[in-house]
Coordinates of C-alpha atoms in Angstrom, one line a residue:
Chain A
M17 CA 98.3 4.5 35.7
F18 CA 97.2 7.0 38.5
L19 CA 94.3 8.1 36.4
S20 CA 92.8 4.7 36.1
P21 CA 90.2 3.5 38.6
I22 CA 90.6 -0.1 37.6
R23 CA 92.2 -2.4 40.2
Y24 CA 92.2 -6.0 41.1
N25 CA 91.9 -7.7 44.5
R26 CA 92.5 -11.1 45.8
M27 CA 93.5 -12.5 49.0
P28 CA 96.7 -14.6 49.2
I29 CA 96.2 -18.0 50.8
V30 CA 98.9 -17.8 53.4
L31 CA 97.6 -14.4 54.6
E32 CA 94.1 -15.8 54.7
A33 CA 95.4 -18.6 56.9
W34 CA 97.1 -16.0 59.1
E35 CA 93.9 -14.0 59.4
S36 CA 91.9 -17.0 60.5
A37 CA 94.7 -18.1 62.9
S38 CA 94.7 -14.6 64.5
S39 CA 91.0 -14.5 64.8
D40 CA 91.2 -17.8 66.5
N41 CA 90.9 -17.3 70.3
R42 CA 93.8 -19.5 71.1
I43 CA 96.4 -17.5 69.1
K44 CA 96.1 -13.9 70.1
P45 CA 97.7 -11.3 68.1
S46 CA 100.3 -9.3 70.0
S47 CA 99.2 -6.0 71.6
E48 CA 101.4 -4.1 69.1
D49 CA 99.6 -5.8 66.3
R50 CA 96.2 -5.0 67.8
A51 CA 97.3 -1.4 68.1
F52 CA 98.4 -1.4 64.5
R53 CA 95.0 -2.6 63.4
W54 CA 93.2 -0.1 65.4
I55 CA 95.4 2.8 64.2
T56 CA 95.2 2.0 60.5
G57 CA 91.4 1.1 60.9
I58 CA 90.7 4.5 62.5
S59 CA 92.7 6.3 59.8
A60 CA 90.7 4.5 57.1
S61 CA 87.5 5.3 58.9
S62 CA 88.3 9.0 58.7
I63 CA 87.5 8.7 55.0
L64 CA 83.9 7.7 55.9
L65 CA 83.7 10.4 58.5
L66 CA 84.8 13.0 56.0
M67 CA 82.2 12.0 53.4
A68 CA 79.5 12.0 56.0
G69 CA 80.7 15.3 57.4
L70 CA 80.7 16.8 54.0
I71 CA 77.1 15.9 53.4
I72 CA 75.9 16.9 56.9
V73 CA 77.7 20.2 56.9
M74 CA 76.4 21.1 53.3
L75 CA 72.9 20.2 54.3
F76 CA 73.1 22.2 57.5
Y77 CA 74.3 25.4 55.9
S78 CA 71.7 25.2 53.1
H79 CA 68.6 24.4 55.1
L80 CA 67.3 28.0 55.1
A81 CA 67.3 28.1 51.3
L82 CA 66.0 24.5 51.0
R83 CA 63.1 25.4 53.3
E84 CA 62.4 28.8 51.7
F85 CA 62.5 27.7 48.0
G86 CA 61.9 23.9 48.3
F87 CA 62.2 22.0 45.0
G88 CA 61.4 25.2 43.1
F89 CA 65.1 26.2 43.8
L90 CA 66.0 23.7 41.1
F91 CA 63.7 25.1 38.5
S92 CA 63.8 28.9 39.0
D93 CA 66.3 30.9 36.9
E94 CA 65.9 34.0 39.1
W95 CA 69.1 34.8 41.0
N96 CA 68.7 38.2 42.7
P97 CA 70.7 39.0 45.8
I98 CA 68.7 42.3 46.2
T99 CA 65.3 40.8 46.3
Q100 CA 66.7 37.7 47.9
K101 CA 65.1 35.4 45.4
F102 CA 67.4 32.5 44.4
G103 CA 67.1 29.7 41.9
A104 CA 69.7 27.3 40.6
L105 CA 68.4 26.8 37.0
S106 CA 70.9 29.0 35.1
S107 CA 73.8 27.6 37.0
I108 CA 72.7 24.0 36.6
Y109 CA 72.0 24.8 32.9
G110 CA 75.6 26.1 32.3
T111 CA 77.2 23.2 34.2
I112 CA 75.3 20.7 32.0
I113 CA 75.8 22.5 28.7
S114 CA 79.6 23.1 29.2
T115 CA 80.0 19.5 30.3
V116 CA 78.0 18.2 27.3
I117 CA 80.3 20.2 24.9
A118 CA 83.4 18.9 26.7
M119 CA 82.2 15.3 26.5
L120 CA 81.2 15.5 22.8
I121 CA 84.8 16.7 22.0
A122 CA 86.8 14.7 24.6
M123 CA 85.1 11.4 24.2
P124 CA 85.9 10.7 20.5
M125 CA 89.2 12.4 20.9
G126 CA 90.2 10.4 23.9
L127 CA 89.2 7.2 22.3
A128 CA 91.2 8.2 19.2
V129 CA 94.3 9.0 21.3
A130 CA 93.9 5.7 23.2
L131 CA 93.7 3.8 19.9
F132 CA 96.7 5.6 18.5
L133 CA 98.7 4.8 21.6
T134 CA 97.7 1.2 22.0
E135 CA 97.3 0.0 18.4
W136 CA 99.1 2.1 15.9
S137 CA 102.1 3.7 17.4
T138 CA 105.7 2.6 18.1
P139 CA 106.7 2.1 21.7
K140 CA 108.7 5.4 21.6
A141 CA 105.9 7.4 20.2
E142 CA 103.5 5.8 22.7
S143 CA 105.6 6.8 25.7
F144 CA 106.1 10.3 24.3
F145 CA 102.5 11.1 23.4
G146 CA 101.2 9.3 26.4
T147 CA 103.3 11.3 28.8
A148 CA 102.5 14.6 27.0
I149 CA 98.8 14.0 27.2
E150 CA 98.9 12.8 30.8
L151 CA 100.9 16.0 31.7
L152 CA 97.8 17.9 30.6
A153 CA 96.2 16.5 33.6
A154 CA 98.9 17.9 35.8
I155 CA 98.6 21.5 34.7
P156 CA 96.6 23.4 37.4
S157 CA 93.1 24.5 36.7
I158 CA 93.9 28.2 37.1
I159 CA 96.6 28.0 34.5
Y160 CA 93.9 26.7 32.0
G161 CA 91.9 29.7 33.1
M162 CA 94.7 32.2 32.5
W163 CA 95.5 30.7 29.0
G164 CA 91.8 30.4 28.2
L165 CA 91.0 34.0 29.1
F166 CA 94.0 35.8 27.7
V167 CA 95.1 33.5 24.8
F168 CA 92.5 31.0 23.8
A169 CA 89.4 33.2 24.1
P170 CA 90.9 36.0 21.8
F171 CA 91.9 33.2 19.4
M172 CA 88.2 31.9 19.3
A173 CA 86.9 35.4 18.8
D174 CA 89.3 36.3 16.0
Y175 CA 89.4 33.1 14.0
V176 CA 87.1 30.3 15.1
Q177 CA 83.8 32.0 16.0
P178 CA 83.6 34.2 12.9
L179 CA 84.2 31.2 10.7
V180 CA 81.7 29.0 12.5
N181 CA 79.2 31.9 12.4
Q182 CA 79.6 32.3 8.7
Y183 CA 79.0 28.7 7.8
L184 CA 76.8 27.5 10.6
G185 CA 75.2 30.8 11.6
F186 CA 71.8 29.6 10.6
I187 CA 71.7 27.4 13.6
P188 CA 70.7 29.3 16.7
L189 CA 73.5 27.7 18.6
F190 CA 76.1 29.6 16.8
Q191 CA 74.5 33.0 16.6
G192 CA 75.6 36.1 18.4
P193 CA 78.7 38.3 18.6
P194 CA 82.2 36.6 18.6
M195 CA 83.3 37.6 22.2
G196 CA 85.6 34.7 22.7
I197 CA 84.5 33.9 26.2
G198 CA 81.2 31.9 26.7
M199 CA 79.9 28.4 26.7
L200 CA 81.6 27.1 23.6
T201 CA 85.1 28.2 24.7
T202 CA 84.5 26.8 28.2
G203 CA 83.4 23.5 26.7
I204 CA 86.5 23.2 24.6
I205 CA 88.9 24.0 27.4
L206 CA 87.1 21.5 29.7
A207 CA 87.5 18.9 26.9
L208 CA 91.3 19.5 27.0
M209 CA 91.2 19.1 30.7
I210 CA 89.3 15.7 30.8
L211 CA 91.0 14.4 27.7
P212 CA 93.9 12.7 29.6
F213 CA 91.4 11.0 32.0
I214 CA 89.4 9.5 29.2
S215 CA 92.4 8.5 27.1
S216 CA 94.2 7.0 30.0
V217 CA 91.4 4.7 31.1
S218 CA 90.5 3.8 27.6
R219 CA 94.1 2.9 27.0
D220 CA 94.0 0.6 30.0
V221 CA 90.8 -1.2 28.8
F222 CA 92.2 -1.5 25.3
K223 CA 95.1 -3.3 26.6
M224 CA 92.9 -5.8 28.3
V225 CA 91.5 -7.0 25.0
P226 CA 92.9 -10.5 24.4
P227 CA 95.5 -10.4 21.5
V228 CA 94.1 -13.6 20.2
L229 CA 90.7 -12.0 19.4
K230 CA 92.4 -9.3 17.4
E231 CA 94.8 -11.8 15.7
S232 CA 91.9 -13.9 14.6
A233 CA 90.2 -10.9 13.0
Y234 CA 93.5 -9.9 11.3
G235 CA 93.8 -13.5 10.1
L236 CA 90.5 -13.1 8.3
G237 CA 91.9 -10.2 6.5
S238 CA 90.5 -7.2 8.4
T239 CA 92.1 -3.8 8.3
N240 CA 93.2 -2.0 11.4
W241 CA 90.1 0.0 11.7
E242 CA 87.9 -3.1 11.1
V243 CA 89.6 -4.9 14.0
T244 CA 89.2 -1.7 16.2
K245 CA 85.5 -1.3 15.2
N246 CA 84.4 -4.9 15.4
V247 CA 86.6 -6.4 18.0
T248 CA 88.4 -4.0 20.2
M249 CA 85.6 -1.4 20.8
P250 CA 82.8 -3.9 21.4
Y251 CA 85.1 -5.8 23.9
A252 CA 86.1 -2.6 25.6
L253 CA 82.8 -0.8 25.4
Q254 CA 81.9 -1.1 29.1
G255 CA 85.3 0.1 30.1
I256 CA 84.9 3.1 27.7
I257 CA 81.6 4.0 29.3
G258 CA 83.4 4.0 32.7
A259 CA 86.1 6.2 31.3
G260 CA 83.3 8.6 30.1
F261 CA 81.8 8.7 33.6
L262 CA 85.1 9.6 35.1
G263 CA 85.7 12.5 32.6
L264 CA 82.1 13.6 33.2
G265 CA 82.7 13.8 37.0
R266 CA 85.8 16.0 36.4
A267 CA 84.1 18.3 34.0
L268 CA 81.1 18.9 36.2
G269 CA 83.0 20.2 39.1
E270 CA 85.8 22.1 37.4
T271 CA 85.9 25.5 38.8
M272 CA 88.7 28.0 38.1
A273 CA 89.1 27.4 34.4
V274 CA 85.3 27.8 34.0
T275 CA 85.2 30.9 36.1
F276 CA 87.8 32.6 33.9
V277 CA 86.1 32.0 30.5
I278 CA 82.4 31.3 31.0
G279 CA 81.6 35.0 31.5
N280 CA 79.6 34.7 34.7
S281 CA 76.2 35.9 33.9
H282 CA 73.1 34.4 35.4
R283 CA 71.3 33.8 32.2
I284 CA 70.2 31.0 30.0
S285 CA 70.7 31.6 26.2
A286 CA 70.3 29.4 23.2
S287 CA 73.7 30.5 21.7
L288 CA 76.8 28.8 22.7
F289 CA 78.7 32.1 21.9
Q290 CA 76.9 33.8 24.9
T291 CA 78.1 34.0 28.4
G292 CA 76.6 32.0 31.2
N293 CA 77.6 30.5 34.4
S294 CA 78.0 27.1 36.1
I295 CA 77.5 26.0 39.7
A296 CA 81.2 26.0 40.4
S297 CA 81.8 29.5 38.9
T298 CA 78.8 31.0 40.7
L299 CA 80.3 29.7 44.0
A300 CA 83.8 31.0 43.1
N301 CA 82.5 34.4 42.3
E302 CA 79.9 35.1 44.9
F303 CA 80.7 33.1 48.0
T304 CA 82.7 35.8 49.8
E305 CA 80.1 38.3 48.9
A306 CA 77.2 36.5 50.5
S307 CA 76.3 38.8 53.4
E308 CA 72.7 37.7 54.1
P309 CA 72.1 34.2 55.6
I310 CA 69.6 33.3 52.9
Y311 CA 72.2 34.2 50.2
L312 CA 74.9 32.1 51.8
H313 CA 72.4 29.3 52.3
S314 CA 71.4 29.5 48.6
L315 CA 75.0 29.3 47.6
V316 CA 75.7 26.3 49.7
A317 CA 72.5 24.7 48.4
L318 CA 73.9 25.2 45.0
G319 CA 77.0 23.5 46.1
F320 CA 75.0 20.7 47.5
V321 CA 73.4 20.1 44.2
L322 CA 76.9 19.9 42.6
L323 CA 78.0 17.5 45.3
L324 CA 75.0 15.3 44.7
I325 CA 75.5 15.3 41.0
T326 CA 79.2 14.4 41.2
V327 CA 78.8 11.8 44.0
I328 CA 76.2 10.1 41.8
T329 CA 78.3 10.2 38.8
Q330 CA 81.3 8.8 40.6
L331 CA 79.3 6.2 42.3
A332 CA 77.9 5.1 38.9
A333 CA 81.4 5.1 37.5
Q334 CA 82.8 2.9 40.4
L335 CA 80.0 0.4 40.3
W336 CA 80.1 0.2 36.5
L337 CA 83.9 -0.3 36.3
R338 CA 83.8 -2.9 39.1
H339 CA 81.1 -4.8 37.2
V340 CA 83.2 -4.6 34.0
V341 CA 86.4 -5.9 35.7
K342 CA 84.4 -8.7 37.3
K343 CA 83.0 -9.6 33.9
A344 CA 86.4 -9.5 32.3
G345 CA 87.7 -12.1 34.7
G346 CA 89.2 -9.6 37.2
R347 CA 92.7 -10.6 36.2
Chain B
M1 CA 81.8 -4.3 5.5
Q2 CA 82.6 -7.2 3.2
S3 CA 80.5 -5.7 0.5
S4 CA 82.8 -2.6 0.2
S5 CA 85.7 -2.9 -2.0
L6 CA 89.2 -3.2 -0.8
K7 CA 90.0 0.3 -1.9
T8 CA 87.4 1.9 0.3
R9 CA 88.2 -0.3 3.2
M10 CA 91.9 0.7 3.0
A11 CA 90.8 4.4 2.6
T12 CA 88.6 4.2 5.7
D13 CA 91.4 2.6 7.6
R14 CA 93.8 5.4 6.6
L15 CA 91.3 8.1 7.4
I16 CA 90.7 6.8 10.9
K17 CA 94.5 6.6 11.5
V18 CA 94.9 10.2 10.3
I19 CA 92.1 11.2 12.8
A20 CA 93.8 9.3 15.7
V21 CA 97.2 10.8 14.9
L22 CA 95.6 14.3 14.7
S23 CA 93.9 13.8 18.1
A24 CA 97.2 13.0 19.7
L25 CA 98.9 15.9 18.0
I26 CA 96.1 18.3 19.2
G27 CA 96.7 17.1 22.8
L28 CA 100.4 17.7 22.3
L29 CA 99.8 21.0 20.7
A30 CA 97.5 22.2 23.6
L31 CA 100.2 21.2 26.1
V32 CA 103.0 23.1 24.2
W33 CA 100.7 26.1 23.5
I34 CA 99.9 26.4 27.2
L35 CA 103.5 26.0 28.3
V36 CA 104.8 28.4 25.8
T37 CA 102.3 31.0 26.8
V38 CA 103.0 30.6 30.5
V39 CA 106.7 30.9 30.0
G40 CA 106.6 33.7 27.4
K41 CA 104.3 35.9 29.4
G42 CA 105.6 35.0 32.8
I43 CA 109.3 35.1 32.5
G44 CA 109.5 38.9 32.2
A45 CA 107.8 39.2 35.6
L46 CA 110.3 37.0 37.5
D47 CA 112.8 39.5 38.6
F48 CA 114.7 39.7 41.9
K49 CA 112.0 41.9 43.4
F50 CA 109.3 39.3 42.7
F51 CA 110.9 36.9 45.1
T52 CA 111.7 39.4 47.8
E53 CA 109.3 42.2 48.0
L54 CA 105.7 42.6 49.2
P55 CA 102.9 43.5 46.8
T56 CA 102.3 47.2 46.1
P57 CA 99.0 49.0 46.6
P58 CA 96.5 48.7 43.6
G59 CA 97.7 50.5 40.5
M60 CA 101.3 51.1 41.7
I61 CA 104.1 49.4 39.7
G62 CA 106.7 47.3 41.3
G63 CA 106.8 45.1 44.4
G64 CA 106.8 41.3 44.5
L65 CA 104.8 38.4 45.8
V66 CA 107.2 37.1 48.4
N67 CA 104.3 36.7 50.9
A68 CA 102.3 34.6 48.5
I69 CA 105.2 32.4 47.7
V70 CA 105.9 31.7 51.3
G71 CA 102.2 31.4 52.1
T72 CA 101.6 28.7 49.4
I73 CA 104.7 26.8 50.5
I74 CA 103.7 26.8 54.2
M75 CA 100.1 25.9 53.6
T76 CA 101.1 23.1 51.2
I77 CA 103.6 21.7 53.7
L78 CA 101.1 21.8 56.6
A79 CA 98.5 20.1 54.5
A80 CA 101.0 17.4 53.6
L81 CA 101.9 16.9 57.3
I82 CA 98.3 16.3 58.1
A83 CA 97.3 14.2 55.1
I84 CA 100.3 12.0 54.4
P85 CA 100.5 10.2 57.8
I86 CA 96.7 9.6 57.9
G87 CA 96.6 8.6 54.2
L88 CA 99.5 6.2 54.5
L89 CA 97.9 4.5 57.5
A90 CA 94.5 4.4 55.9
G91 CA 96.0 3.0 52.6
T92 CA 97.8 0.4 54.7
Y93 CA 94.5 -0.6 56.3
L94 CA 92.9 -1.1 52.8
A95 CA 95.9 -3.0 51.4
E96 CA 97.1 -5.0 54.3
I97 CA 94.6 -5.4 57.2
G98 CA 91.1 -5.0 55.8
K99 CA 91.8 -6.4 52.4
G100 CA 88.9 -8.3 51.1
S101 CA 86.6 -7.2 53.9
R102 CA 83.3 -5.5 53.4
L103 CA 84.4 -2.4 55.4
A104 CA 87.5 -2.0 53.3
D105 CA 85.4 -2.3 50.1
I106 CA 83.1 0.5 51.3
I107 CA 86.0 2.7 52.4
R108 CA 87.7 2.2 49.0
M109 CA 84.5 3.2 47.2
V110 CA 83.8 6.2 49.3
N111 CA 87.5 7.2 49.0
N112 CA 87.2 7.1 45.2
I113 CA 84.1 9.2 45.3
L114 CA 85.9 11.7 47.6
I115 CA 88.7 12.0 45.0
G116 CA 86.0 13.1 42.6
V117 CA 84.4 15.7 44.8
P118 CA 85.0 19.1 43.3
S119 CA 87.7 21.1 45.3
I120 CA 85.4 24.1 45.5
I121 CA 83.0 22.0 47.6
V122 CA 85.8 21.2 49.9
G123 CA 86.4 24.9 50.2
I124 CA 82.8 25.4 51.3
F125 CA 83.0 22.5 53.8
V126 CA 86.1 23.9 55.5
Y127 CA 84.6 27.4 55.4
A128 CA 81.6 26.1 57.4
L129 CA 83.7 23.9 59.7
L130 CA 86.6 26.3 60.5
V131 CA 86.1 29.8 59.1
I132 CA 82.6 30.4 60.6
P133 CA 83.5 29.2 64.1
M134 CA 86.9 31.0 64.1
R135 CA 85.3 34.1 62.7
S136 CA 88.2 34.7 60.3
F137 CA 89.6 33.4 57.2
S138 CA 92.9 31.7 58.1
G139 CA 95.9 29.9 56.9
Y140 CA 94.9 26.9 59.1
A141 CA 91.6 26.7 57.2
G142 CA 93.4 26.8 53.9
A143 CA 95.9 24.1 54.9
A144 CA 92.9 22.0 56.2
A145 CA 91.1 22.3 52.9
L146 CA 94.2 21.3 51.0
A147 CA 94.6 18.4 53.3
V148 CA 91.1 17.2 52.7
I149 CA 91.8 17.2 49.0
M150 CA 95.1 15.4 49.5
L151 CA 94.0 12.7 51.9
P152 CA 92.0 10.5 49.5
I153 CA 94.7 10.7 46.8
V154 CA 97.4 9.5 49.2
V155 CA 95.0 6.7 50.4
R156 CA 94.5 5.6 46.9
T157 CA 98.1 5.6 45.8
T158 CA 99.3 4.0 49.0
E159 CA 96.9 1.2 48.5
D160 CA 97.8 0.7 44.8
M161 CA 101.6 0.7 45.7
L162 CA 101.3 -1.7 48.6
T163 CA 99.2 -4.1 46.5
L164 CA 102.0 -4.2 44.0
V165 CA 104.3 -5.8 46.6
P166 CA 104.4 -9.5 46.0
D167 CA 102.8 -11.6 48.8
S168 CA 105.8 -13.9 48.9
L169 CA 107.6 -11.1 50.8
R170 CA 104.9 -10.8 53.4
E171 CA 104.7 -14.6 53.7
S172 CA 108.4 -15.0 54.3
A173 CA 108.4 -12.4 57.0
L174 CA 105.3 -13.8 58.7
A175 CA 106.7 -17.3 58.4
L176 CA 109.8 -16.1 60.4
G177 CA 107.5 -15.2 63.2
V178 CA 107.7 -11.4 62.5
S179 CA 104.7 -9.5 63.8
R180 CA 102.2 -8.1 61.4
W181 CA 103.1 -4.4 61.9
R182 CA 106.8 -5.0 61.6
T183 CA 106.2 -7.0 58.4
T184 CA 104.2 -4.0 57.1
F185 CA 106.6 -1.3 58.0
D186 CA 110.0 -3.0 57.7
V187 CA 109.3 -5.3 54.7
V188 CA 106.2 -4.2 52.7
F189 CA 106.9 -0.4 53.1
R190 CA 110.5 -0.8 52.2
A191 CA 109.7 -2.7 49.1
A192 CA 107.1 -0.1 48.1
K193 CA 109.2 2.9 49.2
Q194 CA 109.7 4.5 45.7
G195 CA 106.0 3.9 44.8
L196 CA 104.9 5.5 48.0
M197 CA 107.1 8.5 47.4
T198 CA 105.7 8.8 43.9
G199 CA 102.1 8.9 45.3
V200 CA 103.0 11.4 47.9
L201 CA 104.7 13.7 45.4
L202 CA 101.8 13.5 43.0
A203 CA 99.4 14.4 45.8
V204 CA 101.6 17.4 46.8
A205 CA 101.8 18.4 43.1
R206 CA 98.0 18.3 42.7
V207 CA 97.3 20.3 45.8
S208 CA 99.9 22.9 45.3
G209 CA 98.2 24.2 42.2
E210 CA 94.7 24.3 43.7
T211 CA 92.8 27.6 43.8
A212 CA 89.2 26.9 44.5
P213 CA 89.6 25.5 48.0
L214 CA 91.6 28.4 49.1
L215 CA 89.2 31.1 47.9
F216 CA 87.0 31.0 51.1
T217 CA 89.4 29.6 53.5
A218 CA 92.9 31.1 53.3
L219 CA 91.4 34.0 51.2
N220 CA 94.4 36.2 50.2
S221 CA 96.2 39.1 51.6
A222 CA 98.6 41.8 50.5
Y223 CA 100.6 41.7 53.7
W224 CA 102.8 39.5 55.7
F225 CA 101.0 37.1 58.0
D226 CA 102.1 37.0 61.6
S227 CA 100.3 33.7 62.3
L228 CA 98.2 31.2 60.4
K229 CA 95.1 32.4 62.3
E230 CA 94.7 35.2 59.8
P231 CA 94.2 35.3 56.0
V232 CA 97.3 34.1 54.3
A233 CA 98.5 35.3 50.9
N234 CA 99.0 32.5 48.4
L235 CA 100.0 32.4 44.7
T236 CA 96.9 30.8 43.1
V237 CA 94.3 33.1 44.6
T238 CA 96.7 36.0 43.8
I239 CA 96.7 34.9 40.2
F240 CA 92.9 34.9 40.2
N241 CA 92.6 38.4 41.8
Y242 CA 95.4 40.0 39.7
A243 CA 94.3 38.5 36.5
M244 CA 90.8 40.0 37.0
S245 CA 92.3 43.4 37.9
P246 CA 92.5 46.2 35.4
Y247 CA 96.2 46.9 36.1
S248 CA 98.6 45.6 33.5
D249 CA 101.4 45.4 36.1
W250 CA 99.2 43.1 38.2
Q251 CA 98.3 41.0 35.2
Q252 CA 102.0 40.7 34.4
K253 CA 102.5 39.5 38.0
A254 CA 99.7 37.0 37.6
W255 CA 101.6 35.5 34.7
G256 CA 104.8 35.4 36.7
A257 CA 103.0 33.6 39.5
S258 CA 101.5 31.3 36.9
L259 CA 104.9 30.3 35.6
L260 CA 106.1 29.7 39.0
I261 CA 103.2 27.4 40.0
T262 CA 103.3 25.5 36.7
M263 CA 107.0 24.9 37.0
G264 CA 106.6 23.8 40.6
V265 CA 103.7 21.4 39.8
L266 CA 105.4 20.0 36.6
F267 CA 108.7 19.6 38.5
L268 CA 107.0 17.6 41.2
T269 CA 105.0 15.5 38.7
I270 CA 107.9 14.6 36.5
T271 CA 110.1 13.8 39.4
A272 CA 107.4 11.4 40.7
R273 CA 107.2 9.8 37.3
L274 CA 110.9 9.4 37.0
I275 CA 111.0 7.7 40.4
M276 CA 108.3 5.4 39.2
K277 CA 110.1 4.6 35.9
K278 CA 113.3 3.8 37.9
Q279 CA 111.4 1.4 40.1
R280 CA 109.8 -0.4 37.2
K281 CA 113.1 -0.9 35.6
Q282 CA 114.5 -2.4 38.8
A283 CA 111.5 -4.7 39.2

């Protein structure tokens, strides 16, 4: 339940009366109550301050790079600390590609898991598998990195990549030496990391589907899958999209796991077997090495791009889910 | 779909169910695979020295990570001391005082966005805010970065938990003439106590496994720290550095540290879940 951003709000009547009574001049709230309001209010406002500070500080420490390279920063794949020419393209490319792979795997899997949990499992199995998959979200990112680099990447190199290469090697995506590390491995690990977020939110929205709708379809002789395909999924579609946004936001900013397995090279290659980098992994690797101001500002500019991407994704997810809950009657 | 025969319909149905069960099994398998790996490779590194001695110079065998263990604990506690009080108060505002107001709506939305801000960005933010002016990587900066990550999580869970408290409780207290703040702290907080503890534990669990925000704030160190004004050793960045090193003894240590962190985080998470479950049963 902690993974789900869905919530419901309404104001109880008596409290509303209390609010209007205390805003009435004749009944003044006690000084303690006023202090209580101020202290909690200021604490809550610190959230706004933090967000604003985050954006201002990132802009301030990237202005050199933004002024020097302008919009070209986004479209240049040159990253050369020696000649001091910096462009974000290869990092942005890696971020997007690894995220796309992760989403392509985690979306259907997350939905399948949610369906299994809500529709087709016994309460005991639901609680067992549900807990196990949510624990995937508790494992720290760096542990995924360790496991990814030392266990999963060799597994990919020894078993998966040669096999894929043999049967699908005619596609440029799957050409190249099976090194284990690289885009594909990164995407798969990211998929595991965001799976619990997608399945957890989907599970919540599936549970919001009124049973009477499903029962009617069963009554007409539908199979389980037909009910799912024609009733549950369409009804929950918007919530599912919200779940996708949430997973997307997670995958985009994931740092340590990616840094371990993506290979960290500033290049764009067609093959998913090749190494690359992402915005977050570039930051993790190079930030403490940035000696020149323009280098540091370029890195912060890179971070600013990532911040913008994630804020926009999160905002879209929030607005979308709010719209969905409202439409569903905001129980 | 009505045109296809019953046989194909049943077959499709079964196929999809198999896929769903397989997906759940893959998730479970991944969890087990990771845990077995971490335990199998890490357990050998956890000897008495690991918990009592300082790291050895590069390439030398032996030593331990006592400074990193202590560093991680101290920075996590400090972060919790900053983030929990502010987070509880802010969550209280959203659930009790500002509920339904436009400001609370905006704060709630911004808070949810903050939860989604990548932790490495928070690292850069604190680097610019504290490390550059102080001219040194420091334990304070590390703790601050962790606190920034923790705060929105605490706010979110606090609000969720307080919202679960039935309004009849608030109304009875207010009807008795109890002031608003006493109602909140003596009635609502007491009713939500277990939920709040769950939220706080989950936030601590999340933060204690973080690496990215510490990379450019606390940095890491092979020595004891005399104060939090200097770089402070910590387990997660040590894992990163040691894992990337060519020394097998260090890699072994990295696995030991991984095991320690994983166990710590899972322990906190599972404890939090058990508290939750107990409360749900009572309710």
